[in-house]
Amino acid sequence: MTPAELKHHQILIVGAGVTGCSVMRYLSRHKIAFDVTDSNALAPETMGNINLAGAYIAGLDQVDVSRYNVMILSPGIPRAHPMIVTAIAAGVRVIGDVELFASVVPSEVIAITGSNGKSTVASMAAHVLEHCKRSVLLCGNIGTAVLDVLSSATDGTDGTDGTGGTGGTGGTGGTGGTGGTGADETSADLTAAPTEYVVELSSYQLE
């Protein structure tokens, strides 16, 4: 789903770890409203400069799925979780950060997954491409989250952090706020992007 498509939905980010925070930053750059839920308290070291104005719902079992039509799921939270199962049955679209990345990435992507050896193969692939004088960016589970490697030039924003608003209208653990408006939806400056992204993915991110 592209940023333009996401603006028309009520969004819940499920999980506030490294991946969840990268999704918060991405949506904030695009001035897209969202709420967040996690089983733990928000960690300042992962939140960074994110200014969460939407609702924070403490505990996945406290989520009212009827308030949302899109959930962005962190890879550490299984789709078999009862709240996620209920949401899917209710027609909520459940996606991950990789789907958001794929909808806007301007270059070739080499995605590597498997049971063992993912990091080794991803590193080798990036090294070979660099040796061939290609402009390569290694990301995903091996380092920087995929949405964090998208610059303002490659995802069509002005590069400034916005504020996440509410995807619903309240919920346990927080109250809904209002997100910013007027995101820049201009075309990406593809000259700033690498020629290839080498991405290490977990099996959860392929679901």
PDB file of C-alpha atoms in Angstrom:
ATOM      1  CA  MET A   1       0.000   0.000   0.000  1.00  0.00           C
ATOM      2  CA  THR A   2       1.310   3.416  -0.949  1.00  0.00           C
ATOM      3  CA  PRO A   3       1.249   6.434   1.381  1.00  0.00           C
ATOM      4  CA  ALA A   4      -1.560   7.948  -0.692  1.00  0.00           C
ATOM      5  CA  GLU A   5      -3.660   4.801  -0.184  1.00  0.00           C
ATOM      6  CA  LEU A   6      -2.908   4.629   3.544  1.00  0.00           C
ATOM      7  CA  LYS A   7      -4.254   8.127   4.144  1.00  0.00           C
ATOM      8  CA  HIS A   8      -7.789   6.822   3.608  1.00  0.00           C
ATOM      9  CA  HIS A   9      -7.596   4.149   6.333  1.00  0.00           C
ATOM     10  CA  GLN A  10      -7.768   3.786  10.100  1.00  0.00           C
ATOM     11  CA  ILE A  11      -4.374   2.320  10.968  1.00  0.00           C
ATOM     12  CA  LEU A  12      -3.043   0.396  13.950  1.00  0.00           C
ATOM     13  CA  ILE A  13       0.668  -0.408  14.253  1.00  0.00           C
ATOM     14  CA  VAL A  14       0.980  -3.717  16.111  1.00  0.00           C
ATOM     15  CA  GLY A  15       4.300  -3.898  17.934  1.00  0.00           C
ATOM     16  CA  ALA A  16       6.504  -1.026  19.062  1.00  0.00           C
ATOM     17  CA  GLY A  17       9.951  -2.555  18.741  1.00  0.00           C
ATOM     18  CA  VAL A  18      12.565  -1.727  16.104  1.00  0.00           C
ATOM     19  CA  THR A  19      10.270  -2.542  13.164  1.00  0.00           C
ATOM     20  CA  GLY A  20       7.199  -0.906  14.681  1.00  0.00           C
ATOM     21  CA  CYS A  21       9.123   2.303  15.368  1.00  0.00           C
ATOM     22  CA  SER A  22      10.412   2.351  11.788  1.00  0.00           C
ATOM     23  CA  VAL A  23       6.786   2.164  10.630  1.00  0.00           C
ATOM     24  CA  MET A  24       5.898   5.052  12.966  1.00  0.00           C
ATOM     25  CA  ARG A  25       8.664   7.181  11.475  1.00  0.00           C
ATOM     26  CA  TYR A  26       7.608   6.303   7.930  1.00  0.00           C
ATOM     27  CA  LEU A  27       3.942   7.146   8.504  1.00  0.00           C
ATOM     28  CA  SER A  28       4.877  10.304  10.385  1.00  0.00           C
ATOM     29  CA  ARG A  29       7.001  11.521   7.476  1.00  0.00           C
ATOM     30  CA  HIS A  30       3.909  11.189   5.308  1.00  0.00           C
ATOM     31  CA  LYS A  31       1.627  12.826   7.904  1.00  0.00           C
ATOM     32  CA  ILE A  32      -0.461   9.642   8.115  1.00  0.00           C
ATOM     33  CA  ALA A  33      -2.542   9.081  11.258  1.00  0.00           C
ATOM     34  CA  PHE A  34      -2.049   5.921  13.323  1.00  0.00           C
ATOM     35  CA  ASP A  35      -2.462   4.296  16.724  1.00  0.00           C
ATOM     36  CA  VAL A  36      -0.006   1.852  18.309  1.00  0.00           C
ATOM     37  CA  THR A  37      -0.371  -1.260  20.446  1.00  0.00           C
ATOM     38  CA  ASP A  38       2.219  -3.405  22.168  1.00  0.00           C
ATOM     39  CA  SER A  39       2.336  -5.735  25.145  1.00  0.00           C
ATOM     40  CA  ASN A  40       5.130  -3.675  26.689  1.00  0.00           C
ATOM     41  CA  ALA A  41       5.661  -0.020  27.519  1.00  0.00           C
ATOM     42  CA  LEU A  42       7.080   2.155  24.762  1.00  0.00           C
ATOM     43  CA  ALA A  43      10.874   2.146  25.028  1.00  0.00           C
ATOM     44  CA  PRO A  44      12.493   5.618  24.739  1.00  0.00           C
ATOM     45  CA  GLU A  45      15.620   4.162  23.111  1.00  0.00           C
ATOM     46  CA  THR A  46      13.606   2.801  20.182  1.00  0.00           C
ATOM     47  CA  MET A  47      11.104   5.646  19.972  1.00  0.00           C
ATOM     48  CA  GLY A  48      13.833   8.244  19.400  1.00  0.00           C
ATOM     49  CA  ASN A  49      12.287  11.525  18.258  1.00  0.00           C
ATOM     50  CA  ILE A  50       8.893  10.047  17.384  1.00  0.00           C
ATOM     51  CA  ASN A  51       6.112  12.208  18.768  1.00  0.00           C
ATOM     52  CA  LEU A  52       3.136   9.868  19.195  1.00  0.00           C
ATOM     53  CA  ALA A  53      -0.078  11.871  19.170  1.00  0.00           C
ATOM     54  CA  GLY A  54      -2.354   8.910  18.518  1.00  0.00           C
ATOM     55  CA  ALA A  55      -3.555   6.349  21.036  1.00  0.00           C
ATOM     56  CA  TYR A  56      -1.181   3.889  22.670  1.00  0.00           C
ATOM     57  CA  ILE A  57      -3.078   0.721  23.593  1.00  0.00           C
ATOM     58  CA  ALA A  58      -1.294  -1.261  26.299  1.00  0.00           C
ATOM     59  CA  GLY A  59      -1.914  -4.916  25.500  1.00  0.00           C
ATOM     60  CA  LEU A  60      -3.017  -6.505  22.239  1.00  0.00           C
ATOM     61  CA  ASP A  61      -6.028  -8.047  23.968  1.00  0.00           C
ATOM     62  CA  GLN A  62      -7.304  -4.518  24.684  1.00  0.00           C
ATOM     63  CA  VAL A  63      -7.617  -3.606  20.994  1.00  0.00           C
ATOM     64  CA  ASP A  64     -11.091  -2.944  19.592  1.00  0.00           C
ATOM     65  CA  VAL A  65     -10.554  -4.283  16.075  1.00  0.00           C
ATOM     66  CA  SER A  66     -13.718  -2.580  14.822  1.00  0.00           C
ATOM     67  CA  ARG A  67     -11.912   0.774  14.989  1.00  0.00           C
ATOM     68  CA  TYR A  68      -9.369  -0.170  12.296  1.00  0.00           C
ATOM     69  CA  ASN A  69      -9.302  -1.402   8.720  1.00  0.00           C
ATOM     70  CA  VAL A  70      -5.507  -1.706   8.344  1.00  0.00           C
ATOM     71  CA  MET A  71      -3.049  -3.210  10.818  1.00  0.00           C
ATOM     72  CA  ILE A  72       0.701  -3.086  10.249  1.00  0.00           C
ATOM     73  CA  LEU A  73       2.160  -6.091  12.006  1.00  0.00           C
ATOM     74  CA  SER A  74       5.697  -6.378  13.381  1.00  0.00           C
ATOM     75  CA  PRO A  75       7.440  -9.664  12.480  1.00  0.00           C
ATOM     76  CA  GLY A  76       7.777 -10.733  16.131  1.00  0.00           C
ATOM     77  CA  ILE A  77       4.002 -10.924  16.562  1.00  0.00           C
ATOM     78  CA  PRO A  78       2.464 -14.055  14.985  1.00  0.00           C
ATOM     79  CA  ARG A  79      -0.579 -13.824  12.757  1.00  0.00           C
ATOM     80  CA  ALA A  80      -1.987 -16.637  14.905  1.00  0.00           C
ATOM     81  CA  HIS A  81      -2.386 -14.215  17.836  1.00  0.00           C
ATOM     82  CA  PRO A  82      -6.097 -14.156  18.789  1.00  0.00           C
ATOM     83  CA  MET A  83      -6.434 -10.407  18.186  1.00  0.00           C
ATOM     84  CA  ILE A  84      -4.931 -10.724  14.709  1.00  0.00           C
ATOM     85  CA  VAL A  85      -7.116 -13.734  13.893  1.00  0.00           C
ATOM     86  CA  THR A  86     -10.186 -11.744  14.985  1.00  0.00           C
ATOM     87  CA  ALA A  87      -9.109  -8.744  12.912  1.00  0.00           C
ATOM     88  CA  ILE A  88      -8.592 -10.813   9.766  1.00  0.00           C
ATOM     89  CA  ALA A  89     -11.979 -12.493  10.233  1.00  0.00           C
ATOM     90  CA  ALA A  90     -13.527  -9.010  10.514  1.00  0.00           C
ATOM     91  CA  GLY A  91     -12.020  -7.974   7.193  1.00  0.00           C
ATOM     92  CA  VAL A  92      -9.113  -5.908   8.526  1.00  0.00           C
ATOM     93  CA  ARG A  93      -6.181  -5.847   6.137  1.00  0.00           C
ATOM     94  CA  VAL A  94      -3.044  -7.059   7.936  1.00  0.00           C
ATOM     95  CA  ILE A  95       0.249  -6.114   6.294  1.00  0.00           C
ATOM     96  CA  GLY A  96       3.886  -5.661   7.276  1.00  0.00           C
ATOM     97  CA  ASP A  97       6.679  -3.158   6.802  1.00  0.00           C
ATOM     98  CA  VAL A  98       8.021  -5.032   3.786  1.00  0.00           C
ATOM     99  CA  GLU A  99       4.764  -4.494   1.872  1.00  0.00           C
ATOM    100  CA  LEU A 100       5.014  -0.751   2.544  1.00  0.00           C
ATOM    101  CA  PHE A 101       8.646  -0.791   1.420  1.00  0.00           C
ATOM    102  CA  ALA A 102       7.838  -2.726  -1.762  1.00  0.00           C
ATOM    103  CA  SER A 103       5.109  -0.251  -2.740  1.00  0.00           C
ATOM    104  CA  VAL A 104       7.535   2.675  -3.011  1.00  0.00           C
ATOM    105  CA  VAL A 105      11.064   1.304  -3.436  1.00  0.00           C
ATOM    106  CA  PRO A 106      12.476   2.732  -6.677  1.00  0.00           C
ATOM    107  CA  SER A 107      15.276   0.222  -7.328  1.00  0.00           C
ATOM    108  CA  GLU A 108      15.888  -3.493  -7.756  1.00  0.00           C
ATOM    109  CA  VAL A 109      15.432  -5.551  -4.579  1.00  0.00           C
ATOM    110  CA  ILE A 110      17.263  -8.785  -3.800  1.00  0.00           C
ATOM    111  CA  ALA A 111      15.413 -10.411  -0.890  1.00  0.00           C
ATOM    112  CA  ILE A 112      17.080 -13.239   1.013  1.00  0.00           C
ATOM    113  CA  THR A 113      15.390 -15.528   3.532  1.00  0.00           C
ATOM    114  CA  GLY A 114      15.675 -19.085   4.818  1.00  0.00           C
ATOM    115  CA  SER A 115      16.289 -21.095   7.968  1.00  0.00           C
ATOM    116  CA  ASN A 116      20.051 -20.584   8.192  1.00  0.00           C
ATOM    117  CA  GLY A 117      22.734 -18.477   6.568  1.00  0.00           C
ATOM    118  CA  LYS A 118      20.592 -15.475   5.651  1.00  0.00           C
ATOM    119  CA  SER A 119      23.037 -12.872   6.957  1.00  0.00           C
ATOM    120  CA  THR A 120      26.031 -14.564   5.355  1.00  0.00           C
ATOM    121  CA  VAL A 121      24.381 -14.799   1.941  1.00  0.00           C
ATOM    122  CA  ALA A 122      23.026 -11.249   2.132  1.00  0.00           C
ATOM    123  CA  SER A 123      26.460  -9.883   3.039  1.00  0.00           C
ATOM    124  CA  MET A 124      28.115 -11.867   0.249  1.00  0.00           C
ATOM    125  CA  ALA A 125      25.548 -10.664  -2.310  1.00  0.00           C
ATOM    126  CA  ALA A 126      26.099  -7.045  -1.298  1.00  0.00           C
ATOM    127  CA  HIS A 127      29.877  -7.494  -1.452  1.00  0.00           C
ATOM    128  CA  VAL A 128      29.742  -9.015  -4.945  1.00  0.00           C
ATOM    129  CA  LEU A 129      27.525  -6.203  -6.231  1.00  0.00           C
ATOM    130  CA  GLU A 130      29.798  -3.564  -4.706  1.00  0.00           C
ATOM    131  CA  HIS A 131      32.776  -5.256  -6.363  1.00  0.00           C
ATOM    132  CA  CYS A 132      30.889  -4.868  -9.657  1.00  0.00           C
ATOM    133  CA  LYS A 133      30.719  -1.112  -8.987  1.00  0.00           C
ATOM    134  CA  ARG A 134      27.028  -1.180  -8.174  1.00  0.00           C
ATOM    135  CA  SER A 135      25.454   1.167  -5.647  1.00  0.00           C
ATOM    136  CA  VAL A 136      24.147  -1.233  -2.988  1.00  0.00           C
ATOM    137  CA  LEU A 137      22.285  -0.811   0.290  1.00  0.00           C
ATOM    138  CA  LEU A 138      22.207  -3.775   2.699  1.00  0.00           C
ATOM    139  CA  CYS A 139      19.231  -3.645   5.066  1.00  0.00           C
ATOM    140  CA  GLY A 140      16.436  -5.539   6.769  1.00  0.00           C
ATOM    141  CA  ASN A 141      17.062  -7.932   9.640  1.00  0.00           C
ATOM    142  CA  ILE A 142      20.800  -7.648   9.106  1.00  0.00           C
ATOM    143  CA  GLY A 143      20.850  -3.989  10.078  1.00  0.00           C
ATOM    144  CA  THR A 144      18.636  -1.008   9.407  1.00  0.00           C
ATOM    145  CA  ALA A 145      14.893  -1.643   9.048  1.00  0.00           C
ATOM    146  CA  VAL A 146      13.747  -1.407   5.437  1.00  0.00           C
ATOM    147  CA  LEU A 147      11.538   1.658   5.936  1.00  0.00           C
ATOM    148  CA  ASP A 148      14.370   3.519   7.653  1.00  0.00           C
ATOM    149  CA  VAL A 149      16.617   3.226   4.594  1.00  0.00           C
ATOM    150  CA  LEU A 150      14.104   5.082   2.433  1.00  0.00           C
ATOM    151  CA  SER A 151      15.266   8.676   2.308  1.00  0.00           C
ATOM    152  CA  SER A 152      13.093  11.687   1.642  1.00  0.00           C
ATOM    153  CA  ALA A 153      14.281  11.437  -1.957  1.00  0.00           C
ATOM    154  CA  THR A 154      13.178   7.834  -2.406  1.00  0.00           C
ATOM    155  CA  ASP A 155       9.812   7.824  -0.643  1.00  0.00           C
ATOM    156  CA  GLY A 156       8.514  11.148  -1.913  1.00  0.00           C
ATOM    157  CA  THR A 157       8.478  13.227   1.274  1.00  0.00           C
ATOM    158  CA  ASP A 158      10.229  16.406   2.277  1.00  0.00           C
ATOM    159  CA  GLY A 159      12.385  14.512   4.788  1.00  0.00           C
ATOM    160  CA  THR A 160      10.915  16.064   7.926  1.00  0.00           C
ATOM    161  CA  ASP A 161       9.414  14.061  10.756  1.00  0.00           C
ATOM    162  CA  GLY A 162       5.719  14.562  11.268  1.00  0.00           C
ATOM    163  CA  THR A 163       3.476  13.508  14.070  1.00  0.00           C
ATOM    164  CA  GLY A 164       1.445  10.336  14.109  1.00  0.00           C
ATOM    165  CA  GLY A 165      -2.215  10.954  14.705  1.00  0.00           C
ATOM    166  CA  THR A 166      -4.916   8.592  15.739  1.00  0.00           C
ATOM    167  CA  GLY A 167      -6.032   5.758  13.531  1.00  0.00           C
ATOM    168  CA  GLY A 168      -9.100   5.202  15.651  1.00  0.00           C
ATOM    169  CA  THR A 169     -10.884   7.356  18.185  1.00  0.00           C
ATOM    170  CA  GLY A 170      -9.545   6.281  21.516  1.00  0.00           C
ATOM    171  CA  GLY A 171      -8.889   2.881  23.004  1.00  0.00           C
ATOM    172  CA  THR A 172      -7.446   1.565  26.220  1.00  0.00           C
ATOM    173  CA  GLY A 173      -4.168   3.131  27.282  1.00  0.00           C
ATOM    174  CA  GLY A 174      -4.407   6.410  25.385  1.00  0.00           C
ATOM    175  CA  THR A 175      -6.614   8.906  23.653  1.00  0.00           C
ATOM    176  CA  GLY A 176      -6.721   9.729  19.996  1.00  0.00           C
ATOM    177  CA  GLY A 177      -4.868  12.750  18.709  1.00  0.00           C
ATOM    178  CA  THR A 178      -4.780  14.472  15.387  1.00  0.00           C
ATOM    179  CA  GLY A 179      -2.090  13.934  12.772  1.00  0.00           C
ATOM    180  CA  GLY A 180      -0.551  16.536  10.520  1.00  0.00           C
ATOM    181  CA  THR A 181      -1.816  17.326   7.084  1.00  0.00           C
ATOM    182  CA  GLY A 182      -0.440  18.221   3.707  1.00  0.00           C
ATOM    183  CA  ALA A 183       2.261  15.614   3.072  1.00  0.00           C
ATOM    184  CA  ASP A 184       4.317  16.057  -0.043  1.00  0.00           C
ATOM    185  CA  GLU A 185       3.248  13.308  -2.460  1.00  0.00           C
ATOM    186  CA  THR A 186       5.670  14.319  -5.200  1.00  0.00           C
ATOM    187  CA  SER A 187       7.517  11.737  -7.250  1.00  0.00           C
ATOM    188  CA  ALA A 188      10.718  10.321  -5.823  1.00  0.00           C
ATOM    189  CA  ASP A 189      14.099  11.589  -6.965  1.00  0.00           C
ATOM    190  CA  LEU A 190      15.361   8.233  -8.177  1.00  0.00           C
ATOM    191  CA  THR A 191      18.905   9.522  -8.699  1.00  0.00           C
ATOM    192  CA  ALA A 192      19.405   9.434  -4.909  1.00  0.00           C
ATOM    193  CA  ALA A 193      18.477   5.745  -4.588  1.00  0.00           C
ATOM    194  CA  PRO A 194      20.935   2.823  -4.770  1.00  0.00           C
ATOM    195  CA  THR A 195      20.771   0.586  -7.814  1.00  0.00           C
ATOM    196  CA  GLU A 196      20.016  -2.441  -5.613  1.00  0.00           C
ATOM    197  CA  TYR A 197      18.683  -3.082  -2.141  1.00  0.00           C
ATOM    198  CA  VAL A 198      19.854  -6.369  -0.605  1.00  0.00           C
ATOM    199  CA  VAL A 199      17.278  -7.221   2.058  1.00  0.00           C
ATOM    200  CA  GLU A 200      17.452  -9.948   4.677  1.00  0.00           C
ATOM    201  CA  LEU A 201      13.944 -11.112   5.620  1.00  0.00           C
ATOM    202  CA  SER A 202      12.560 -13.424   8.259  1.00  0.00           C
ATOM    203  CA  SER A 203       9.914 -15.979   7.347  1.00  0.00           C
ATOM    204  CA  TYR A 204       7.353 -13.921   9.310  1.00  0.00           C
ATOM    205  CA  GLN A 205       7.892 -11.007   6.917  1.00  0.00           C
ATOM    206  CA  LEU A 206       6.843 -13.150   3.946  1.00  0.00           C
ATOM    207  CA  GLU A 207       3.373 -13.921   5.304  1.00  0.00           C
TER     208      GLU A 207
END
